[in-house]
Tab-separated table of C-alpha atoms and ligand atoms in Angstrom:
chain	number	residue	atom	x	y	z
J	25	MET	CA	23.651	-5.025	36.036
J	26	SER	CA	21.714	-2.228	36.228
J	27	GLU	CA	18.410	-2.180	37.583
J	28	PRO	CA	15.713	-1.757	35.336
J	29	ILE	CA	14.056	1.829	35.273
J	30	SER	CA	10.384	2.104	35.396
J	31	THR	CA	9.391	5.039	32.519
J	32	PRO	CA	5.339	5.547	31.720
J	33	THR	CA	6.736	8.038	28.952
J	34	ASN	CA	9.479	7.939	26.424
J	35	ALA	CA	12.802	8.008	27.178
J	36	SER	CA	15.501	9.919	25.359
J	37	PHE	CA	18.070	9.067	22.850
J	38	SER	CA	20.916	10.225	25.508
J	39	ASP	CA	19.066	7.318	27.803
J	40	ILE	CA	18.685	4.914	25.314
J	41	GLY	CA	22.388	5.619	24.655
J	42	GLU	CA	23.260	4.961	28.509
J	43	VAL	CA	21.697	1.327	28.682
J	44	LEU	CA	23.472	0.741	24.925
J	45	ALA	CA	26.927	1.791	26.471
J	46	ARG	CA	26.428	0.231	29.903
J	47	HIS	CA	26.375	-3.455	28.616
J	48	GLN	CA	27.894	-5.759	27.065
J	49	THR	CA	25.072	-8.438	25.222
J	50	PHE	CA	22.228	-7.785	23.599
J	51	VAL	CA	19.659	-10.157	21.933
J	52	ILE	CA	17.366	-8.007	19.470
J	53	MET	CA	13.711	-9.310	18.429
J	54	SER	CA	11.023	-7.701	16.528
J	55	HIS	CA	7.317	-9.357	15.574
J	56	VAL	CA	6.142	-13.016	14.523
J	57	ARG	CA	5.909	-12.613	10.623
J	58	PRO	CA	8.687	-10.460	10.084
J	59	ASP	CA	8.133	-7.097	7.374
J	60	GLY	CA	11.271	-5.308	6.162
J	61	ASP	CA	10.751	-2.545	9.022
J	62	ALA	CA	11.179	-5.379	11.173
J	63	ILE	CA	14.154	-7.146	9.948
J	64	GLY	CA	15.671	-4.166	9.070
J	65	SER	CA	15.816	-2.260	12.153
J	66	GLN	CA	17.322	-5.303	14.216
J	67	LEU	CA	20.138	-5.549	11.137
J	68	ALA	CA	20.392	-2.200	11.401
J	69	LEU	CA	21.276	-1.728	14.725
J	70	GLY	CA	22.290	-4.928	15.625
J	71	PHE	CA	25.216	-4.626	13.147
J	72	ALA	CA	25.317	-0.855	14.655
J	73	LEU	CA	26.342	-2.336	18.077
J	74	MET	CA	28.472	-5.084	16.675
J	75	ALA	CA	30.639	-2.515	14.980
J	76	ALA	CA	30.893	-0.897	18.506
J	77	GLY	CA	32.115	-4.111	19.874
J	78	LYS	CA	29.281	-5.347	21.337
J	79	THR	CA	27.829	-9.428	21.676
J	80	VAL	CA	24.343	-9.266	19.549
J	81	ARG	CA	21.891	-11.925	19.103
J	82	MET	CA	19.426	-11.500	16.349
J	83	ILE	CA	16.119	-13.560	16.867
J	84	ASN	CA	12.494	-13.844	14.935
J	85	GLU	CA	9.823	-16.329	15.974
J	86	ASP	CA	9.727	-16.998	12.422
J	87	GLY	CA	12.936	-16.774	11.084
J	88	LEU	CA	14.012	-15.016	8.191
J	89	PRO	CA	11.618	-14.330	5.061
J	90	GLU	CA	13.015	-15.844	1.898
J	91	ASN	CA	12.549	-11.972	0.270
J	92	LEU	CA	14.698	-10.558	2.702
J	93	ALA	CA	17.494	-13.219	2.380
J	94	PHE	CA	19.106	-10.438	-0.124
J	95	MET	CA	19.767	-8.505	2.940
J	96	ALA	CA	23.110	-7.945	3.888
J	97	GLY	CA	24.209	-9.425	7.153
J	98	SER	CA	20.398	-11.376	6.839
J	99	GLU	CA	22.038	-14.861	8.075
J	100	LYS	CA	23.280	-13.528	11.659
J	101	ILE	CA	18.818	-13.532	12.043
J	102	GLU	CA	18.386	-16.571	14.013
J	103	PHE	CA	15.331	-19.013	14.986
J	104	PRO	CA	15.343	-18.211	18.618
J	105	PRO	CA	16.938	-21.235	20.545
J	106	SER	CA	15.140	-23.490	22.853
J	107	GLU	CA	17.284	-22.191	25.884
J	108	PRO	CA	17.283	-18.313	27.662
J	109	LEU	CA	20.477	-16.732	26.524
J	110	GLU	CA	22.526	-15.136	28.848
J	111	VAL	CA	21.724	-11.169	28.152
J	112	GLU	CA	21.910	-8.275	29.483
J	113	VAL	CA	19.124	-6.384	27.837
J	114	ALA	CA	16.315	-7.124	25.458
J	115	ILE	CA	15.776	-5.159	22.395
J	116	ALA	CA	11.974	-5.360	20.858
J	117	LEU	CA	11.968	-3.634	17.750
J	118	ASP	CA	8.579	-2.610	15.448
J	119	THR	CA	6.372	-5.200	18.018
J	120	ALA	CA	2.826	-3.367	18.631
J	121	THR	CA	2.775	-5.916	21.627
J	122	LYS	CA	4.996	-7.876	23.505
J	123	PRO	CA	3.377	-10.859	23.234
J	124	ARG	CA	3.722	-10.233	19.160
J	125	LEU	CA	7.598	-11.268	19.340
J	126	GLY	CA	6.717	-15.239	19.766
J	127	GLU	CA	6.310	-17.464	22.741
J	128	ALA	CA	9.852	-18.968	21.496
J	129	ALA	CA	11.493	-15.327	21.530
J	130	LEU	CA	9.828	-14.433	24.834
J	131	HIS	CA	11.586	-17.467	25.937
J	132	ALA	CA	14.854	-16.642	24.799
J	133	ALA	CA	14.802	-13.434	25.875
J	134	SER	CA	13.457	-14.181	29.410
J	135	ARG	CA	17.000	-13.655	31.278
J	136	ALA	CA	17.442	-10.356	30.240
J	137	GLN	CA	17.272	-7.660	32.994
J	138	VAL	CA	16.753	-4.548	30.988
J	139	TRP	CA	14.127	-4.429	28.405
J	140	LEU	CA	13.977	-1.924	25.493
J	141	ASN	CA	10.852	-0.720	23.289
J	142	ILE	CA	11.740	0.609	20.330
J	143	ASP	CA	8.482	0.941	18.129
J	144	HIS	CA	6.541	3.310	16.185
J	145	HIS	CA	2.847	1.894	16.469
J	146	ILE	CA	0.458	4.356	18.328
J	147	SER	CA	-0.584	1.240	19.811
J	148	ASN	CA	2.195	0.525	21.609
J	149	PRO	CA	1.366	0.208	25.329
J	150	LYS	CA	5.136	0.794	26.455
J	151	TYR	CA	5.714	-2.649	27.670
J	152	GLY	CA	9.583	-1.862	27.907
J	153	ASP	CA	11.798	-0.549	30.956
J	154	LEU	CA	12.852	2.066	28.368
J	155	ASN	CA	10.641	3.130	25.943
J	156	LEU	CA	11.054	5.104	22.509
J	157	ILE	CA	7.165	5.180	20.939
J	158	ASP	CA	7.362	7.768	17.764
J	159	SER	CA	4.160	6.760	16.109
J	160	THR	CA	4.668	10.058	13.562
J	161	SER	CA	7.397	7.896	12.504
J	162	PRO	CA	7.075	5.823	9.514
J	163	ALA	CA	8.985	3.000	10.154
J	164	THR	CA	10.518	1.575	13.055
J	165	GLY	CA	14.202	1.785	10.898
J	166	GLN	CA	13.901	5.566	10.838
J	167	ILE	CA	13.322	6.022	14.910
J	168	ILE	CA	16.904	3.583	14.588
J	169	TYR	CA	18.462	5.965	12.076
J	170	GLN	CA	17.520	8.922	14.397
J	171	LEU	CA	18.925	7.238	17.611
J	172	LEU	CA	22.332	5.517	15.786
J	173	THR	CA	23.185	9.358	14.572
J	174	ALA	CA	21.961	11.117	17.752
J	175	LEU	CA	24.384	8.821	19.500
J	176	ALA	CA	27.365	8.794	16.591
J	177	LEU	CA	27.253	5.244	17.119
J	178	PRO	CA	29.283	3.517	13.830
J	179	PHE	CA	26.977	2.745	11.096
J	180	PRO	CA	28.320	0.315	8.938
J	181	ALA	CA	27.117	-0.869	5.421
J	182	GLU	CA	24.610	-3.390	6.802
J	183	THR	CA	23.129	-0.712	9.129
J	184	ARG	CA	22.898	1.914	6.496
J	185	ASP	CA	20.859	-0.747	3.718
J	186	ALA	CA	19.186	-2.282	6.138
J	187	ILE	CA	17.398	1.422	7.469
J	188	TYR	CA	16.574	1.886	3.690
J	189	VAL	CA	14.683	-1.502	3.294
J	190	ALA	CA	13.143	-0.816	6.677
J	191	VAL	CA	11.709	2.886	5.485
J	192	SER	CA	11.215	2.545	2.057
J	193	THR	CA	8.837	-1.107	2.639
J	194	ASP	CA	7.458	1.043	5.398
J	195	THR	CA	6.479	3.973	3.478
J	196	GLY	CA	5.415	1.761	0.205
J	197	SER	CA	8.830	3.281	-1.686
J	198	PHE	CA	8.127	6.792	0.241
J	199	GLN	CA	4.575	7.058	-1.134
J	200	TYR	CA	2.421	6.873	2.336
J	201	PRO	CA	1.339	9.845	4.059
J	202	SER	CA	3.599	8.721	6.919
J	203	THR	CA	6.681	9.676	5.109
J	204	THR	CA	8.230	12.973	6.594
J	205	ALA	CA	10.875	15.816	5.048
J	206	LEU	CA	13.097	13.454	7.313
J	207	THR	CA	12.423	10.055	5.741
J	208	TYR	CA	14.076	12.286	2.548
J	209	ASP	CA	16.812	13.854	4.223
J	210	MET	CA	17.768	10.414	5.656
J	211	ALA	CA	17.646	8.896	2.066
J	212	ALA	CA	19.716	11.331	0.730
J	213	ASP	CA	22.126	10.860	4.009
J	214	LEU	CA	21.721	7.449	3.009
J	215	ILE	CA	22.817	7.687	-0.549
J	216	ARG	CA	26.002	9.985	0.522
J	217	ARG	CA	27.152	7.449	2.696
J	218	GLY	CA	26.685	5.071	-0.396
J	219	LEU	CA	23.860	3.417	-0.765
J	220	ASP	CA	23.206	1.527	-4.091
J	221	VAL	CA	19.692	2.915	-4.569
J	222	GLY	CA	18.929	1.082	-7.773
J	223	GLY	CA	20.462	-2.429	-6.633
J	224	ILE	CA	18.524	-2.479	-3.268
J	225	ASN	CA	15.238	-1.654	-4.757
J	226	THR	CA	15.562	-4.132	-7.582
J	227	MET	CA	16.509	-6.647	-5.309
J	228	ILE	CA	13.100	-5.271	-2.651
J	229	TYR	CA	10.674	-4.544	-5.748
J	230	ASP	CA	11.566	-6.568	-8.596
J	231	ASN	CA	12.475	-10.053	-7.493
J	232	TYR	CA	9.251	-11.739	-6.543
J	233	PRO	CA	9.189	-15.496	-7.197
J	234	PHE	CA	6.096	-15.866	-10.060
J	235	ARG	CA	4.108	-17.532	-7.223
J	236	ARG	CA	3.578	-14.320	-6.020
J	237	VAL	CA	1.898	-13.258	-8.992
J	238	GLU	CA	0.035	-16.533	-8.983
J	239	LEU	CA	-1.600	-15.524	-5.700
J	240	MET	CA	-2.422	-12.392	-6.814
J	241	ARG	CA	-4.573	-13.871	-9.338
J	242	ALA	CA	-6.070	-15.781	-7.008
J	243	LEU	CA	-6.705	-13.478	-4.630
J	244	LEU	CA	-8.536	-11.190	-7.761
J	245	ASN	CA	-11.612	-13.933	-8.049
J	246	THR	CA	-12.233	-12.989	-4.643
J	247	LEU	CA	-12.583	-9.671	-4.637
J	248	GLU	CA	-15.362	-8.008	-3.701
J	249	THR	CA	-16.490	-4.635	-2.468
J	250	SER	CA	-19.322	-2.862	-0.131
J	251	ALA	CA	-22.303	-1.657	-1.968
J	252	ASP	CA	-21.688	1.871	-1.253
J	253	GLY	CA	-18.003	1.243	-2.519
J	254	LEU	CA	-15.964	2.263	-0.023
J	255	VAL	CA	-14.565	-1.298	1.046
J	256	ALA	CA	-12.714	-3.026	-1.536
J	257	SER	CA	-11.748	-6.736	0.099
J	258	TRP	CA	-10.063	-9.966	-0.729
J	259	GLU	CA	-9.580	-13.321	0.698
J	260	LEU	CA	-6.498	-16.188	1.119
J	261	ARG	CA	-7.991	-19.677	1.510
J	262	ASP	CA	-5.661	-22.410	3.450
J	263	GLN	CA	-6.498	-24.421	0.112
J	264	VAL	CA	-4.262	-21.842	-2.441
J	265	ARG	CA	-1.643	-21.732	0.063
J	266	ILE	CA	-1.257	-25.334	-0.243
J	267	ASP	CA	-1.643	-25.580	-4.192
J	268	LEU	CA	0.720	-22.326	-4.578
J	269	ALA	CA	3.192	-23.622	-2.213
J	270	LEU	CA	3.190	-20.382	-0.886
J	271	LEU	CA	5.199	-18.648	2.421
J	272	PRO	CA	3.520	-16.095	4.485
J	273	GLU	CA	5.771	-13.185	3.192
J	274	ASP	CA	4.568	-13.720	-0.636
J	275	SER	CA	1.592	-11.548	-0.057
J	276	GLU	CA	3.459	-8.571	1.826
J	277	GLY	CA	2.136	-5.483	-0.138
J	278	LEU	CA	-0.725	-7.178	-2.413
J	279	ILE	CA	-3.175	-5.285	-0.287
J	280	ASP	CA	-2.350	-2.086	-2.051
J	281	ILE	CA	-3.421	-3.286	-5.151
J	282	ILE	CA	-7.495	-2.538	-4.261
J	283	ARG	CA	-6.247	0.029	-1.616
J	284	ALA	CA	-5.384	1.599	-4.959
J	285	ILE	CA	-8.823	1.500	-6.411
J	286	ARG	CA	-10.711	4.678	-6.683
J	287	GLY	CA	-13.927	5.618	-4.478
J	288	VAL	CA	-12.379	2.854	-2.086
J	289	LEU	CA	-11.365	4.423	1.402
J	290	LEU	CA	-11.134	0.762	3.021
J	291	ALA	CA	-9.095	-1.992	2.138
J	292	VAL	CA	-8.913	-5.164	3.869
J	293	PHE	CA	-7.284	-8.372	3.672
J	294	PHE	CA	-8.820	-11.800	5.207
J	295	GLU	CA	-6.041	-14.976	5.073
J	296	GLU	CA	-6.258	-18.859	6.968
J	297	LEU	CA	-3.082	-19.434	8.602
J	298	VAL	CA	-1.921	-22.606	9.227
J	299	ASP	CA	-2.964	-22.287	13.545
J	300	GLY	CA	-6.336	-22.220	12.257
J	301	LYS	CA	-6.792	-18.253	13.351
J	302	ILE	CA	-7.479	-15.973	10.749
J	303	ARG	CA	-5.389	-13.085	10.077
J	304	VAL	CA	-6.591	-9.668	9.222
J	305	SER	CA	-5.027	-6.779	7.463
J	306	MET	CA	-6.316	-2.950	6.667
J	307	ARG	CA	-5.723	-0.212	5.122
J	308	SER	CA	-7.331	3.019	5.303
J	309	LYS	CA	-6.993	6.188	3.179
J	310	ASP	CA	-8.666	8.633	4.766
J	311	ARG	CA	-7.915	9.721	8.395
J	312	ARG	CA	-11.521	9.556	9.611
J	313	LEU	CA	-11.392	5.770	9.179
J	314	ASP	CA	-8.972	4.712	11.825
J	315	VAL	CA	-8.276	1.427	11.284
J	316	CYS	CA	-6.191	1.026	14.129
J	317	GLN	CA	-9.070	1.760	16.484
J	318	ILE	CA	-11.049	-0.818	14.231
J	319	ALA	CA	-8.345	-4.097	15.128
J	320	LEU	CA	-8.142	-2.276	18.630
J	321	GLU	CA	-11.691	-3.848	18.697
J	322	PHE	CA	-10.813	-7.278	18.303
J	323	GLY	CA	-7.274	-7.476	19.987
J	324	GLY	CA	-4.998	-6.312	17.279
J	325	GLY	CA	-3.623	-3.270	16.540
J	326	GLY	CA	-0.982	-0.941	14.171
J	327	HIS	CA	-0.972	2.453	13.164
J	328	SER	CA	-4.510	4.828	11.892
J	329	LEU	CA	-4.207	3.677	8.352
J	330	ALA	CA	-2.503	0.577	8.369
J	331	ALA	CA	-3.507	-2.152	11.450
J	332	GLY	CA	-4.053	-5.827	11.579
J	333	ILE	CA	-5.763	-8.534	13.364
J	334	ARG	CA	-4.963	-12.105	14.638
J	335	MET	CA	-8.480	-13.926	15.370
J	336	ALA	CA	-10.168	-16.815	15.771
J	337	GLY	CA	-12.331	-18.287	12.879
J	338	PRO	CA	-13.613	-19.953	10.806
J	339	LEU	CA	-12.888	-17.082	7.838
J	340	LYS	CA	-16.556	-16.675	7.105
J	341	GLU	CA	-17.234	-15.268	10.934
J	342	ALA	CA	-14.814	-13.456	11.021
J	343	LYS	CA	-14.697	-11.515	7.846
J	344	ALA	CA	-18.620	-10.875	8.812
J	345	LEU	CA	-17.577	-9.471	11.920
J	346	VAL	CA	-14.766	-7.374	11.098
J	347	LEU	CA	-16.654	-5.945	7.887
J	348	ALA	CA	-19.964	-5.066	10.218
J	349	ALA	CA	-17.348	-3.173	12.783
J	350	ILE	CA	-15.979	-1.534	9.373
J	351	GLN	CA	-19.478	-0.634	8.345
J	352	GLN	CA	-20.350	0.723	11.877
J	353	ARG	CA	-17.560	3.097	11.504
J	354	ILE	CA	-18.436	4.517	7.680
J	355	VAL	CA	-21.924	4.886	9.323
J	356	ALA	CA	-20.526	6.476	12.645
J	357	ASN	CA	-18.305	8.632	10.499
J	358	GLY	CA	-20.849	9.638	8.122
J	359	LEU	CA	-19.298	8.432	4.976
A	92	AMP	P1	0.137	-5.904	8.261
A	92	AMP	O1	-1.700	-5.607	7.834
A	92	AMP	O2	0.285	-6.935	8.831
A	92	AMP	O3	0.637	-5.883	7.466
A	92	AMP	O4	0.355	-4.974	9.723
A	92	AMP	C1	0.048	-3.406	9.330
A	92	AMP	C2	0.312	-3.247	10.699
A	92	AMP	O5	-0.618	-3.596	12.031
A	92	AMP	C3	1.893	-3.105	11.314
A	92	AMP	O6	2.615	-1.978	11.636
A	92	AMP	C4	1.495	-4.053	11.787
A	92	AMP	O7	2.819	-3.826	13.007
A	92	AMP	C5	0.068	-4.183	12.769
A	92	AMP	N1	-0.013	-5.260	13.022
A	92	AMP	C6	-0.534	-6.540	12.233
A	92	AMP	N2	-0.993	-7.585	12.757
A	92	AMP	C7	-1.069	-6.952	14.378
A	92	AMP	C8	-1.858	-7.415	15.819
A	92	AMP	N3	-2.413	-8.826	15.280
A	92	AMP	N4	-1.297	-7.237	16.719
A	92	AMP	C9	-1.177	-5.953	16.765
A	92	AMP	N5	-0.429	-4.464	15.532
A	92	AMP	C10	-0.476	-5.579	14.702
A	93	MN	MN1	6.532	-4.224	10.715
A	94	MN	MN1	7.382	-0.784	10.981
């Protein structure tokens, strides 16, 4: 058992490697309402550690989303057990703030002595004992790739495929400006390691349930644009979620449809959640409009071009507040 090491700055790959080498039992977590990067990073690191002989549990507050159940090894993702796990190390992946791991997951990890925090959100306050936060990385999965290759850890097929899913989904299929030369080098390396690129893309992008297209239709009916045409928004009400029997992941990525409108600099998606809170998802096309800064005003976070908030409802009021904050930024930046 080693003492937690407190570092306000980033740990090196070898610092992280030492913690991985010195311990035997791990719980790996990611944020609530997990996306491809969250689950992909968990599976990538989890399967590498298991191949290195470690005992690993992979938990998520909301379990495994249906749209990611095709991923090899994804059955290893569990809901948090009700009793704390007897593990030495807790690893948070792709999670901008500790509460975003979820209460049940935090309880399950409460006996861990060392916390690792590996992420690419610029707003991450470095809540781990060791932190590896690289906001220049387009996905946490790409940081995991760098870590595993730097440390020469095992690289099983599940890890290889999971890294591809993580990075592809967080870069909008290798399109967003966050995509780097390393991202493409890495993708080439994954293919050389045996990745079936056509097969995996079909599973990610050509395999949506019909209700997702019905959701698209419902959302389009609520589309609004600001008078200057710079902001496009749409909303998802409770009733639509009920009528279409939607799962949380069904809306993943749909915001890109309105982000893609010519002249639109900022796209916003408002959603009524089951608990009455409002989820706000924002995407910017212009570096001068930093959506992370806007999200931080409401206790949210993320990246400069993609950020989110969970805030009090009702939807109408949340919408008015967020759209006003956006307008203020547009005016302040002379856009
Ligand atoms: P989303 O719009 O949900 O796809 O999220 C965009 C980005 O912002 C992702 O990287 C999220 O992890 C991050 N994000 C979303 N919601 C929040 C929140 N409430 N607090 C901090 N970060 C968030
Ligand atoms: Mn994520
Ligand atoms: Mn991510």
